[in-house]
Coordinates of C-alpha atoms in Angstrom, one line a residue:
M1128 CA 137.7 111.6 86.4
T1129 CA 134.4 109.9 88.5
L1130 CA 131.4 109.1 87.1
A1131 CA 128.5 108.0 89.0
Y1132 CA 125.1 106.0 88.4
P1133 CA 122.1 107.5 90.0
K1134 CA 121.4 105.4 93.4
W1135 CA 119.2 107.5 95.4
L1136 CA 116.1 108.1 93.3
P1137 CA 113.4 110.7 94.1
G1138 CA 109.9 108.8 94.8
E1139 CA 111.7 105.5 95.6
H1140 CA 113.4 106.9 98.8
A1141 CA 115.8 104.3 98.8
P1142 CA 119.4 103.8 97.2
N1143 CA 118.2 101.0 94.6
G1144 CA 119.6 102.7 91.6
P1145 CA 119.6 99.2 89.5
I1146 CA 123.4 99.2 89.1
T1147 CA 123.8 95.5 89.2
D1148 CA 121.8 95.5 85.6
L1149 CA 124.5 97.8 84.3
A1150 CA 126.7 96.3 81.3
G1151 CA 129.1 96.6 78.8
L1152 CA 130.6 99.7 80.1
R1153 CA 133.2 101.0 77.6
F1154 CA 135.0 104.4 78.1
T1155 CA 136.8 106.4 75.2
A1156 CA 138.8 109.5 75.1
A1157 CA 140.9 110.9 72.0
G1158 CA 140.4 107.8 70.2
T1159 CA 142.0 105.7 73.1
T1160 CA 140.0 103.3 75.1
L1161 CA 140.3 104.0 79.2
P1162 CA 140.7 101.7 81.4
W1163 CA 138.1 102.3 84.8
R1164 CA 137.8 101.2 88.1
R1165 CA 135.0 100.5 90.5
D1166 CA 135.1 102.8 94.1
D1167 CA 136.2 100.1 96.7
E1168 CA 133.5 101.8 99.0
D1169 CA 131.0 103.4 96.8
M1170 CA 129.7 100.8 94.4
Y1171 CA 128.2 103.3 92.5
A1172 CA 131.4 105.4 91.8
L1173 CA 133.7 104.6 88.8
H1174 CA 137.0 106.2 88.7
L1175 CA 139.3 106.6 84.9
D1176 CA 142.0 108.7 83.9
V1177 CA 141.3 111.1 80.6
P1178 CA 144.2 111.6 78.9
P1179 CA 146.1 114.8 78.3
G1180 CA 144.5 117.0 75.5
A1181 CA 141.2 115.4 75.2
D1182 CA 137.9 117.6 75.1
R1183 CA 135.2 114.6 75.9
V1184 CA 134.8 111.2 77.1
E1185 CA 132.4 109.0 75.4
A1186 CA 130.8 106.1 77.6
E1187 CA 128.8 103.4 76.1
L1188 CA 126.9 101.0 78.1
D1189 CA 123.8 98.6 78.2
F1190 CA 121.0 97.7 80.8
L1191 CA 119.8 94.4 81.4
S1192 CA 116.0 95.1 81.6
P1193 CA 115.2 92.4 84.4
P1194 CA 112.2 89.7 82.7
D1195 CA 110.4 89.2 85.3
A1196 CA 111.0 91.1 88.7
P1197 CA 109.3 93.5 91.6
G1198 CA 110.4 96.7 92.0
Y1199 CA 110.3 100.4 91.1
S1200 CA 112.4 101.5 88.3
S1201 CA 114.3 98.7 88.8
G1202 CA 111.4 96.2 88.0
A1203 CA 110.5 94.3 85.0
S1204 CA 109.5 97.6 82.7
I1205 CA 109.4 95.8 79.0
T1206 CA 107.8 93.1 76.9
E1207 CA 107.3 92.2 73.3
H1208 CA 104.4 95.1 73.1
L1209 CA 105.8 97.9 75.2
A1210 CA 108.5 99.4 77.2
L1211 CA 108.9 101.9 79.9
L1212 CA 112.3 103.8 80.0
S1213 CA 113.2 105.4 82.9
W1214 CA 116.4 107.6 82.0
N1215 CA 118.3 106.6 85.5
Q1216 CA 119.3 103.2 84.1
V1217 CA 121.0 104.2 81.2
L1218 CA 123.3 107.2 82.0
L1219 CA 126.3 108.3 84.3
Y1220 CA 126.8 111.6 85.3
P1221 CA 130.0 113.5 86.9
K1222 CA 129.9 112.7 90.7
G1223 CA 129.1 115.3 93.0
A1224 CA 127.6 117.7 90.2
K1225 CA 124.4 119.1 91.0
T1226 CA 121.4 117.4 88.9
D1227 CA 120.3 121.0 88.0
D1228 CA 123.6 122.0 86.7
L1229 CA 123.9 119.2 84.0
T1230 CA 122.2 119.6 80.9
Y1231 CA 121.0 115.9 78.5
A1232 CA 120.2 115.8 75.1
A1233 CA 118.4 112.7 75.1
S1234 CA 116.8 110.4 72.3
V1235 CA 115.3 107.3 71.9
T1236 CA 115.1 104.9 68.5
L1237 CA 111.6 103.1 69.2
P1238 CA 110.9 99.8 67.0
E1239 CA 108.6 100.9 63.8
G1240 CA 105.0 101.6 64.3
W1241 CA 105.3 102.4 68.1
K1242 CA 103.9 105.6 69.7
H1243 CA 105.3 107.0 72.8
G1244 CA 104.3 109.0 75.7
T1245 CA 106.4 111.5 77.9
A1246 CA 106.3 114.9 79.8
L1247 CA 109.9 115.8 77.8
P1248 CA 108.8 118.3 75.2
P1249 CA 110.1 117.0 71.7
A1250 CA 112.2 118.6 69.7
A1251 CA 111.2 120.1 66.4
L1252 CA 113.2 117.3 64.7
G1253 CA 112.4 114.5 66.6
D1254 CA 108.9 114.8 65.6
K1255 CA 109.1 115.4 61.9
M1256 CA 111.0 111.9 62.0
M1257 CA 108.7 110.2 64.3
A1258 CA 105.8 111.6 61.8
A1259 CA 108.1 109.9 58.9
G1260 CA 108.3 106.6 61.0
A1261 CA 111.9 106.4 61.1
G1262 CA 115.2 107.6 63.1
P1263 CA 115.3 108.3 66.7
V1264 CA 112.7 110.5 68.9
H1265 CA 114.8 113.8 70.2
F1266 CA 113.7 115.8 72.9
E1267 CA 114.7 119.2 74.2
P1268 CA 117.6 119.5 76.1
A1269 CA 116.5 119.2 79.9
S1270 CA 118.5 119.2 83.1
L1271 CA 119.4 115.9 84.9
T1272 CA 116.8 116.8 87.4
T1273 CA 114.4 117.0 84.9
L1274 CA 115.1 114.2 82.6
V1275 CA 115.1 111.4 85.1
D1276 CA 111.9 112.9 86.4
S1277 CA 110.3 112.2 82.8
P1278 CA 110.2 108.5 81.9
V1279 CA 109.0 107.3 78.5
L1280 CA 106.3 105.2 77.7
A1281 CA 105.5 103.4 74.3
G1282 CA 104.1 100.3 72.7
D1283 CA 102.3 99.5 69.7
H1284 CA 99.1 99.0 71.5
F1285 CA 98.6 102.7 72.6
R1286 CA 96.0 105.2 73.5
T1287 CA 96.0 108.8 74.5
I1288 CA 93.0 110.3 76.2
E1289 CA 93.0 114.1 76.8
L1290 CA 91.4 115.1 80.1
S1291 CA 91.6 118.8 80.4
T1292 CA 93.0 121.4 78.5
D1293 CA 93.5 124.1 81.5
P1294 CA 95.4 122.6 83.1
P1295 CA 96.7 120.3 80.2
V1296 CA 96.4 116.8 81.4
R1297 CA 96.0 113.4 79.4
I1298 CA 96.8 110.1 80.0
C1299 CA 98.8 108.0 77.6
I1300 CA 97.9 104.2 77.8
A1301 CA 100.1 101.1 76.6
A1302 CA 98.8 97.6 76.7
D1303 CA 99.9 94.2 75.9
S1304 CA 96.5 94.2 73.7
D1305 CA 94.3 96.5 71.9
A1306 CA 91.7 95.2 73.9
A1307 CA 92.8 96.2 77.1
L1308 CA 92.9 99.6 76.2
E1309 CA 88.8 100.5 76.2
A1310 CA 88.4 102.6 79.3
T1311 CA 84.6 102.9 79.6
P1312 CA 82.8 106.5 79.5
A1313 CA 82.4 106.0 83.3
Q1314 CA 86.4 105.6 84.1
I1315 CA 87.2 108.8 81.5
A1316 CA 84.8 110.6 83.2
G1317 CA 86.0 110.2 86.7
W1318 CA 89.4 110.8 85.4
K1319 CA 88.3 114.0 84.1
K1320 CA 86.5 114.9 87.1
L1321 CA 89.5 114.2 89.1
V1322 CA 91.5 116.8 87.1
T1323 CA 89.1 119.4 88.3
E1324 CA 88.7 118.1 91.8
E1325 CA 92.7 118.1 92.4
Q1326 CA 92.7 122.0 91.0
T1327 CA 90.2 122.6 93.5
L1328 CA 91.8 121.2 96.4
F1329 CA 95.1 123.1 95.8
G1330 CA 93.9 126.2 93.9
A1331 CA 97.0 125.8 91.7
H1332 CA 99.2 123.5 89.5
H1333 CA 103.0 123.8 89.5
F1334 CA 103.4 121.8 85.5
R1335 CA 103.7 122.8 82.1
S1336 CA 101.3 119.8 81.5
Y1337 CA 100.5 116.3 83.3
T1338 CA 100.7 113.0 81.6
F1339 CA 99.6 110.0 83.2
L1340 CA 101.7 106.9 81.8
L1341 CA 99.8 103.9 82.2
T1342 CA 101.0 100.7 81.6
L1343 CA 98.5 97.7 81.5
S1344 CA 100.6 94.3 81.3
D1345 CA 100.7 91.2 83.4
H1346 CA 104.5 90.7 82.8
T1347 CA 105.6 94.1 83.8
A1348 CA 106.1 95.3 87.9
H1349 CA 103.0 96.8 89.3
F1350 CA 103.5 99.9 90.9
G1351 CA 102.9 103.7 90.9
L1352 CA 105.7 106.3 90.9
E1353 CA 105.5 109.6 91.4
H1354 CA 107.1 112.5 89.0
H1355 CA 106.5 116.4 88.6
E1356 CA 104.8 116.5 85.5
S1357 CA 103.8 112.7 85.0
S1358 CA 103.5 109.9 86.8
D1359 CA 104.6 105.7 86.2
D1360 CA 101.2 103.9 86.5
R1361 CA 101.8 100.3 86.1
V1362 CA 99.1 97.8 86.6
A1363 CA 97.5 94.4 85.5
E1364 CA 96.8 94.1 81.7
R1365 CA 92.8 93.7 82.3
S1366 CA 92.8 96.6 84.9
L1367 CA 90.2 98.8 82.6
I1368 CA 88.2 96.0 81.7
D1369 CA 87.6 93.8 84.5
D1370 CA 85.5 95.3 87.5
D1371 CA 87.5 93.5 90.2
L1372 CA 91.1 95.0 88.7
R1373 CA 89.3 98.4 88.1
R1374 CA 88.3 98.8 92.1
R1375 CA 91.9 97.8 92.9
M1376 CA 93.6 100.4 90.8
A1377 CA 91.0 103.0 91.1
G1378 CA 93.1 105.4 93.7
L1379 CA 96.2 104.9 91.8
L1380 CA 96.2 107.6 89.6
P1381 CA 94.7 110.2 92.3
H1382 CA 97.6 109.2 94.6
E1383 CA 100.3 109.6 92.0
M1384 CA 98.8 113.0 90.8
T1385 CA 98.5 114.3 93.9
H1386 CA 102.2 113.8 94.6
S1387 CA 102.9 116.6 92.1
W1388 CA 101.9 118.9 94.7
N1389 CA 102.7 116.9 97.8
G1390 CA 105.9 115.4 97.3
K1391 CA 107.1 117.2 93.9
Y1392 CA 106.4 120.7 94.4
R1393 CA 106.7 120.9 98.2
R1394 CA 109.1 118.6 99.4
P1395 CA 111.0 117.6 102.8
A1396 CA 114.1 118.9 102.8
D1397 CA 116.0 115.9 103.5
L1398 CA 114.2 114.6 100.4
G1399 CA 115.0 117.0 98.1
V1400 CA 118.3 116.7 98.0
D1401 CA 120.4 118.0 94.8
S1402 CA 122.4 114.6 93.4
F1403 CA 121.8 111.2 93.2
D1404 CA 124.6 110.2 95.2
V1405 CA 123.5 112.1 98.4
P1406 CA 121.3 110.2 101.1
M1407 CA 117.8 110.9 101.6
H1408 CA 116.3 111.1 105.2
G1409 CA 112.7 109.8 105.4
D1410 CA 111.3 111.4 108.7
L1411 CA 108.8 113.3 107.1
L1412 CA 107.3 110.5 104.8
W1413 CA 104.1 110.5 107.3
V1414 CA 103.6 113.9 105.1
Y1415 CA 104.8 113.0 101.6
E1416 CA 103.1 109.4 101.7
G1417 CA 101.0 109.5 104.4
L1418 CA 99.2 112.9 103.8
T1419 CA 99.4 111.7 100.0
T1420 CA 97.4 108.6 100.6
Y1421 CA 94.5 110.3 102.6
L1422 CA 94.3 113.0 99.9
G1423 CA 94.3 110.6 96.8
N1424 CA 91.8 108.2 98.8
I1425 CA 89.3 111.0 99.7
L1426 CA 89.7 112.3 96.0
T1427 CA 89.0 108.9 94.5
A1428 CA 85.5 109.2 96.2
R1429 CA 85.2 112.8 95.2
S1430 CA 85.8 111.9 91.5
G1431 CA 83.5 109.1 91.4
L1432 CA 86.3 106.8 90.6
L1433 CA 85.0 104.6 94.1
T1434 CA 81.5 104.8 95.4
A1435 CA 80.8 106.4 98.8
Q1436 CA 80.4 102.6 100.4
E1437 CA 83.5 101.5 98.5
Y1438 CA 85.7 104.3 100.0
R1439 CA 84.3 103.5 103.4
D1440 CA 85.0 99.7 103.0
A1441 CA 88.4 100.2 102.0
L1442 CA 88.7 102.8 105.0
A1443 CA 87.6 100.1 107.2
T1444 CA 89.9 97.6 106.2
T1445 CA 92.9 100.0 106.6
A1446 CA 91.7 100.9 110.1
A1447 CA 91.3 97.3 111.2
A1448 CA 94.9 96.3 109.5
M1449 CA 96.6 99.3 111.7
E1450 CA 94.8 98.1 114.8
Y1451 CA 95.7 94.5 114.2
Q1452 CA 99.1 95.7 113.6
K1453 CA 101.4 94.1 116.6
G1454 CA 104.5 95.6 115.4
R1455 CA 103.1 98.8 117.4
Q1456 CA 103.8 97.1 120.7
W1457 CA 107.7 97.9 119.9
R1458 CA 108.0 100.0 117.2
P1459 CA 106.9 103.6 116.8
L1460 CA 105.5 104.6 113.1
L1461 CA 108.3 107.3 112.8
D1462 CA 110.6 104.5 112.9
T1463 CA 108.8 102.8 109.8
A1464 CA 109.3 106.0 107.9
V1465 CA 112.7 106.5 108.9
A1466 CA 113.7 103.0 107.7
A1467 CA 111.9 103.1 104.6
Q1468 CA 114.7 102.6 102.7
L1469 CA 114.7 98.7 104.2
L1470 CA 111.0 98.3 104.3
Y1471 CA 110.1 98.8 100.8
E1472 CA 112.6 95.6 100.1
A1473 CA 111.2 93.9 103.3
R1474 CA 109.2 90.5 102.5
D1475 CA 105.5 89.9 103.1
D1476 CA 106.0 87.8 105.5
G1477 CA 106.5 88.8 109.2
T1478 CA 105.1 92.5 108.4
S1479 CA 102.7 91.9 111.4
W1480 CA 105.1 91.8 113.6
R1481 CA 108.3 93.7 111.9
R1482 CA 106.0 96.5 110.6
D1483 CA 105.7 97.3 107.0
T1484 CA 105.7 101.0 105.4
D1485 CA 102.9 101.6 107.6
F1486 CA 103.6 105.5 107.6
Y1487 CA 101.1 105.2 104.4
P1488 CA 98.0 103.7 105.8
E1489 CA 98.4 104.8 109.4
G1490 CA 99.7 108.3 108.3
S1491 CA 96.3 108.4 106.3
L1492 CA 94.2 107.8 109.8
I1493 CA 96.7 110.3 111.4
W1494 CA 95.5 112.9 108.5
L1495 CA 91.9 112.2 109.2
E1496 CA 92.0 113.0 112.6
T1497 CA 94.0 116.0 111.8
D1498 CA 91.1 116.9 109.5
T1499 CA 88.2 116.6 111.9
I1500 CA 90.2 118.7 114.5
I1501 CA 90.5 121.4 112.3
R1502 CA 86.9 121.4 111.3
E1503 CA 86.2 120.9 115.3
Q1504 CA 88.5 123.8 116.0
S1505 CA 87.4 126.1 113.5
G1506 CA 83.7 125.1 114.1
G1507 CA 83.3 123.5 110.7
A1508 CA 84.4 126.6 108.8
R1509 CA 87.6 125.1 107.9
S1510 CA 88.7 121.7 107.1
L1511 CA 92.4 120.0 105.7
D1512 CA 91.3 121.6 102.3
D1513 CA 92.6 124.9 103.8
F1514 CA 95.6 123.3 104.6
C1515 CA 96.0 122.3 101.4
R1516 CA 95.7 125.4 99.6
L1517 CA 97.8 127.4 101.7
F1518 CA 100.7 124.7 101.7
F1519 CA 100.7 123.2 98.6
G1520 CA 98.8 125.9 96.5
G1521 CA 99.9 129.3 95.6
E1522 CA 100.3 130.4 91.8
S1523 CA 100.3 128.2 89.1
G1524 CA 103.6 128.3 87.5
L1525 CA 106.7 126.1 86.1
P1526 CA 107.9 122.7 87.8
K1527 CA 110.0 124.1 91.2
V1528 CA 110.6 122.3 94.7
M1529 CA 109.6 124.3 98.0
P1530 CA 111.5 122.5 100.5
Y1531 CA 109.8 122.3 104.1
I1532 CA 110.5 120.7 107.8
L1533 CA 108.7 119.9 110.5
D1534 CA 108.2 123.3 112.0
D1535 CA 106.6 124.9 108.6
V1536 CA 103.9 122.0 108.8
V1537 CA 103.0 122.8 112.2
A1538 CA 103.0 126.5 111.6
A1539 CA 101.0 126.0 108.5
L1540 CA 98.4 123.8 110.9
D1541 CA 98.1 126.4 113.5
R1542 CA 97.5 129.1 110.9
V1543 CA 94.5 127.2 109.9
A1544 CA 93.4 126.2 113.4
H1545 CA 95.2 126.9 116.5
Y1546 CA 95.9 123.7 118.2
D1547 CA 98.6 121.9 119.7
W1548 CA 99.9 120.3 116.7
R1549 CA 103.4 119.5 118.1
G1550 CA 102.1 117.5 121.0
F1551 CA 99.2 115.7 118.4
L1552 CA 102.1 114.7 115.9
H1553 CA 104.6 113.8 118.7
A1554 CA 102.2 111.3 120.5
R1555 CA 100.9 109.7 117.2
L1556 CA 104.6 109.2 115.5
D1557 CA 107.4 109.1 118.4
Q1558 CA 105.2 107.2 120.9
L1559 CA 104.5 103.5 121.2
Q1560 CA 100.5 103.3 121.1
A1561 CA 98.6 100.3 121.7
H1562 CA 95.8 101.3 119.0
A1563 CA 95.6 102.7 115.9
P1564 CA 94.8 106.4 115.7
L1565 CA 90.8 106.1 115.3
G1566 CA 90.1 109.6 116.4
G1567 CA 89.2 110.6 113.2
L1568 CA 86.8 107.9 112.5
E1569 CA 84.9 108.8 115.6
K1570 CA 85.0 112.8 115.2
A1571 CA 83.9 111.9 111.3
G1572 CA 80.6 110.6 112.8
W1573 CA 81.5 106.8 112.2
A1574 CA 83.1 104.1 114.0
L1575 CA 85.2 100.3 113.1
A1576 CA 83.1 97.5 113.6
Y1577 CA 83.1 93.7 112.3
T1578 CA 80.5 91.9 110.1
D1579 CA 80.3 88.0 109.1
S1580 CA 79.5 88.9 105.5
I1581 CA 82.7 90.0 103.0
P1582 CA 82.4 93.8 101.9
P1583 CA 82.1 93.7 97.7
W1584 CA 85.0 96.1 98.1
L1585 CA 87.1 93.5 100.0
K1586 CA 85.8 90.8 97.6
S1587 CA 86.9 92.6 94.5
V1588 CA 90.4 93.3 96.0
E1589 CA 90.8 89.7 96.7
E1590 CA 90.0 88.1 93.5
A1591 CA 92.3 91.1 92.0
A1592 CA 95.3 89.9 94.1
K1593 CA 94.3 86.2 94.2
N1594 CA 94.4 85.6 98.0
T1595 CA 92.1 85.1 100.8
D1596 CA 92.2 88.0 103.8
L1597 CA 91.2 86.3 107.1
R1598 CA 93.4 88.5 109.3
F1599 CA 90.3 89.9 111.5
S1600 CA 89.3 86.3 112.3
I1601 CA 91.9 83.5 112.2
G1602 CA 94.7 85.9 111.8
I1603 CA 95.9 84.7 108.3
T1604 CA 96.4 86.1 104.6
V1605 CA 96.6 82.8 101.8
K1606 CA 97.4 83.3 98.6
E1607 CA 95.6 81.4 95.6
D1608 CA 98.2 78.5 95.6
G1609 CA 97.4 78.0 99.6
T1610 CA 100.9 80.0 101.1
I1611 CA 100.5 81.4 103.9
L1612 CA 101.5 85.2 103.3
D1613 CA 101.5 86.1 107.3
V1614 CA 100.2 85.0 110.4
I1615 CA 99.2 87.5 112.7
P1616 CA 100.9 86.8 116.6
D1617 CA 98.7 86.0 119.6
L1618 CA 95.7 85.3 117.3
P1619 CA 94.0 81.9 116.8
A1620 CA 96.6 80.6 113.8
A1621 CA 99.7 81.9 115.5
R1622 CA 98.6 79.9 119.0
A1623 CA 97.9 76.8 117.0
G1624 CA 101.7 76.8 115.3
M1625 CA 101.2 78.1 112.1
V1626 CA 103.6 80.1 110.5
P1627 CA 104.4 82.5 107.3
G1628 CA 105.7 80.9 104.3
T1629 CA 104.3 76.8 105.0
K1630 CA 101.4 76.0 102.6
L1631 CA 97.6 75.0 103.3
V1632 CA 96.9 71.6 102.3
A1633 CA 93.3 70.8 103.9
V1634 CA 90.8 72.2 106.0
N1635 CA 88.9 69.8 108.7
G1636 CA 90.3 67.0 106.3
R1637 CA 89.2 68.3 103.0
K1638 CA 91.2 69.7 100.2
W1639 CA 91.6 73.4 100.6
S1640 CA 90.0 76.2 98.6
R1641 CA 88.8 79.6 99.4
K1642 CA 85.6 78.5 99.8
V1643 CA 85.9 75.4 102.0
L1644 CA 88.1 77.5 104.3
R1645 CA 85.5 80.2 104.7
E1646 CA 82.8 77.7 105.3
A1647 CA 84.8 75.7 107.7
I1648 CA 85.4 79.3 109.7
R1649 CA 81.6 80.1 109.3
E1650 CA 80.6 77.1 111.2
T1651 CA 82.8 77.8 114.2
K1652 CA 80.2 79.6 115.6
T1653 CA 78.3 75.9 115.8
R1654 CA 80.7 73.4 115.3
G1655 CA 82.0 73.2 119.0
R1656 CA 85.4 71.8 118.0
P1657 CA 88.4 73.3 117.2
L1658 CA 89.2 74.3 113.2
E1659 CA 91.8 71.5 112.1
L1660 CA 94.1 73.1 108.9
L1661 CA 96.9 70.7 107.9
V1662 CA 100.1 72.6 106.6
E1663 CA 103.0 72.0 104.3
N1664 CA 106.1 72.9 105.5
A1665 CA 108.7 72.0 103.1
E1666 CA 108.7 68.1 103.4
F1667 CA 106.9 68.3 106.4
Y1668 CA 103.4 68.1 107.2
K1669 CA 101.4 69.2 110.2
T1670 CA 98.0 69.5 111.9
C1671 CA 97.2 73.0 113.3
K1672 CA 94.3 73.0 115.7
L1673 CA 92.7 76.5 116.0
E1674 CA 90.5 77.5 119.2
Y1675 CA 88.4 79.4 117.5
S1676 CA 84.5 80.6 117.6
G1677 CA 84.1 83.6 116.3
G1678 CA 83.2 83.1 112.5
E1679 CA 83.7 85.2 109.6
R1680 CA 84.8 88.5 110.5
Y1681 CA 85.3 91.6 108.5
A1682 CA 85.9 95.4 109.1
R1683 CA 83.3 97.8 108.2
L1684 CA 82.3 101.2 109.3
K1685 CA 79.0 101.9 111.4
R1686 CA 77.4 105.2 112.2
V1687 CA 77.8 106.8 115.3
E1688 CA 73.9 107.8 116.5
G1689 CA 73.5 111.3 117.2
T1690 CA 76.8 112.9 115.3
A1691 CA 77.2 114.5 111.7
D1692 CA 78.3 112.4 108.9
V1693 CA 81.9 114.6 108.7
L1694 CA 83.4 111.6 106.5
G1695 CA 80.2 112.2 104.1
D1696 CA 81.4 115.9 103.7
I1697 CA 84.7 115.0 103.6
I1698 CA 84.3 113.0 100.3
A1699 CA 81.8 115.1 98.6
S1700 CA 82.6 116.3 95.4
K1701 CA 84.1 119.9 96.0
A1702 CA 83.7 121.1 92.1
T1703 CA 80.1 120.9 92.1
P1704 CA 78.9 124.3 90.8
G1705 CA 77.4 126.5 93.3
R1706 CA 79.7 124.9 96.6
S1707 CA 82.9 126.5 98.2
H1708 CA 86.0 125.6 96.8
G1709 CA 87.9 126.7 100.0
R1710 CA 89.7 129.8 101.1

C-alpha cells in the first residue's frame, strides 16, 4: 500500500504541502505495527506492506505547527487563543486516488470554552456535545476534496456576524483579544454590501453557504486563501480597530470571496486536478488571480470598504509599480504565472529585476483594459460585468468545478464584444513589453502622474507595513529597522551602489529615520549636491552618493481633459435600486 500526504494544494498553486512538519508516524494493522519507507523520488509517498487478513490500516501522526513562519497553510496558524486547522496538514490518502472518491468523517477536539466556524456542516451529535462543552466536534462525512477545502477556525475570543440570508453568508472572527473583535458599523455595512455587489456582478452563486474565516493575530502568518464555501483570511490583530490596518486589509475579503466564482467554480483545467499528487500548471493564473485582483479591487470600492479616492490611489501605485518593473525587459508576464510555484517562495530582495507574482497586479491592469475595450466596442452598452455574468454566473446551486481553457475565455469575451482578443492577450502576456499595460487607464479617462505629497492611502499602507516606499524617486523600499528591502535597477540608488539586504544607517550625516530621509529627498530639488546615504553591509560601511534632484515622487491618477470618467462608472455601486444589474 502507498499512502500520500497532500502535496499540490488548491489555491496555493505550488507543491508546498508541509510534509517536513509531519512527525510521529505509526501504522498498525491486525494488531501489528507496520514498517514503512518513504519513496526515494516522491518525498510525499510512503510505502508499507499490509499483512494478509487485515481489513484496515490505522495511522497515527502529529503535525508540528510552526510557531512563527510565513507561508500559506504551512505558515504559523496557532496561538494561545486561536487556531486555524487546515485538514491537509493532518491526513494521508491512498496515492493516486481521486479526491472526490474518498470520504472522510472528521472531528476535532477544541479547548474548553472555544467556539468555532467552518463551511463543514456539523453532525447532529457533534452539535449536542459541543453545546455541552465536552468531547469532540463531529462533522458530516465529506469527500477529501470538500474536507481540504473547508478549514476550521476556532478560539476563545470569537465572534460571528451574519451578513446575508440569501445567499447565506457570515463572517467568523477569532482574535488574540476581545478588543480586536470590535468591527465598526461601517465595516459590517461594507461587508454586507459586498455580498450584494458580488451577487449582482455574477447573478448566481455556487455554494450552500459562505463563511469568511477571519484570523486577527500578530503571531500567525498573514495571507488570504480561497475555498469554495469559505476563505482563510489572516491579518494583524488590530486590523478592525486601527484605521491604517483597516485600509490595508480592505480588499482582502472581496478578493477571496470573488474566488468562489473565479478559481473555485470556474477553474483553469490544468489547476483543477483530481488528486493532490498531480502537478498543476499555472499558465492561466492571470485569469484566476489577475481577474480576481481586478474584480476584488472594484468590489472593494463598490461596497464602500475603500473610498473612490483610496481606490484610485491604490490603482495609481499598482500602475507605477508595474511601469517601474525592470524585469519586464527580459521576462514576459506569462512566465510569472507559469513559474508561480517558484515565485511564491522567492525572497523580497531582487523582485524589481527577477519579477514577482506580477500576474496579480499587472493582470489586473490587463483586465481594466479589457473592461474599457468592451465598453468602447459596444458603445457603452456592455462591460466586463457582462462577461462575468456569462462566464461565472449560470444557475445557483451546490459547489462544483467547471474547468476552462484559454479558448473558452476568448470565446466568452468575443460573445460580449467582438474584438481580436487572442491577439490582444498574446501581445500583453507572451511578448516582452517595455511599458506596463496602461491603456485601460487612458480609456477610462485617467492617466498616471506623480506628486510630491504622499497620498493618505499610501501613508496608511506604509504605517501598517512598517516600511518606507521610495520606489518612484530614488528607487528603494526601506523597512522600519533601516533594512533595504529592494533596489530598482537603473535608478539613483542602484547607480550609487546600493544593494538589497543592507541597512541604512545615516542620511547626510544624520541618523536615519523615515522623517529624516523624506526631508532629505525633498531638499534635493534645492540642495544642489548629492544625497549621501551611509549603509551597513554586514560588518562593512559605505557612503553612497546619489545623483538625484527630483524631490519626493508618489504615484497618483489625474483626469484626462475632455474624456468621460469611465473609471468612476466602473467602481460605482451596481446594487443600488433602479440601476441596471447587467444582462
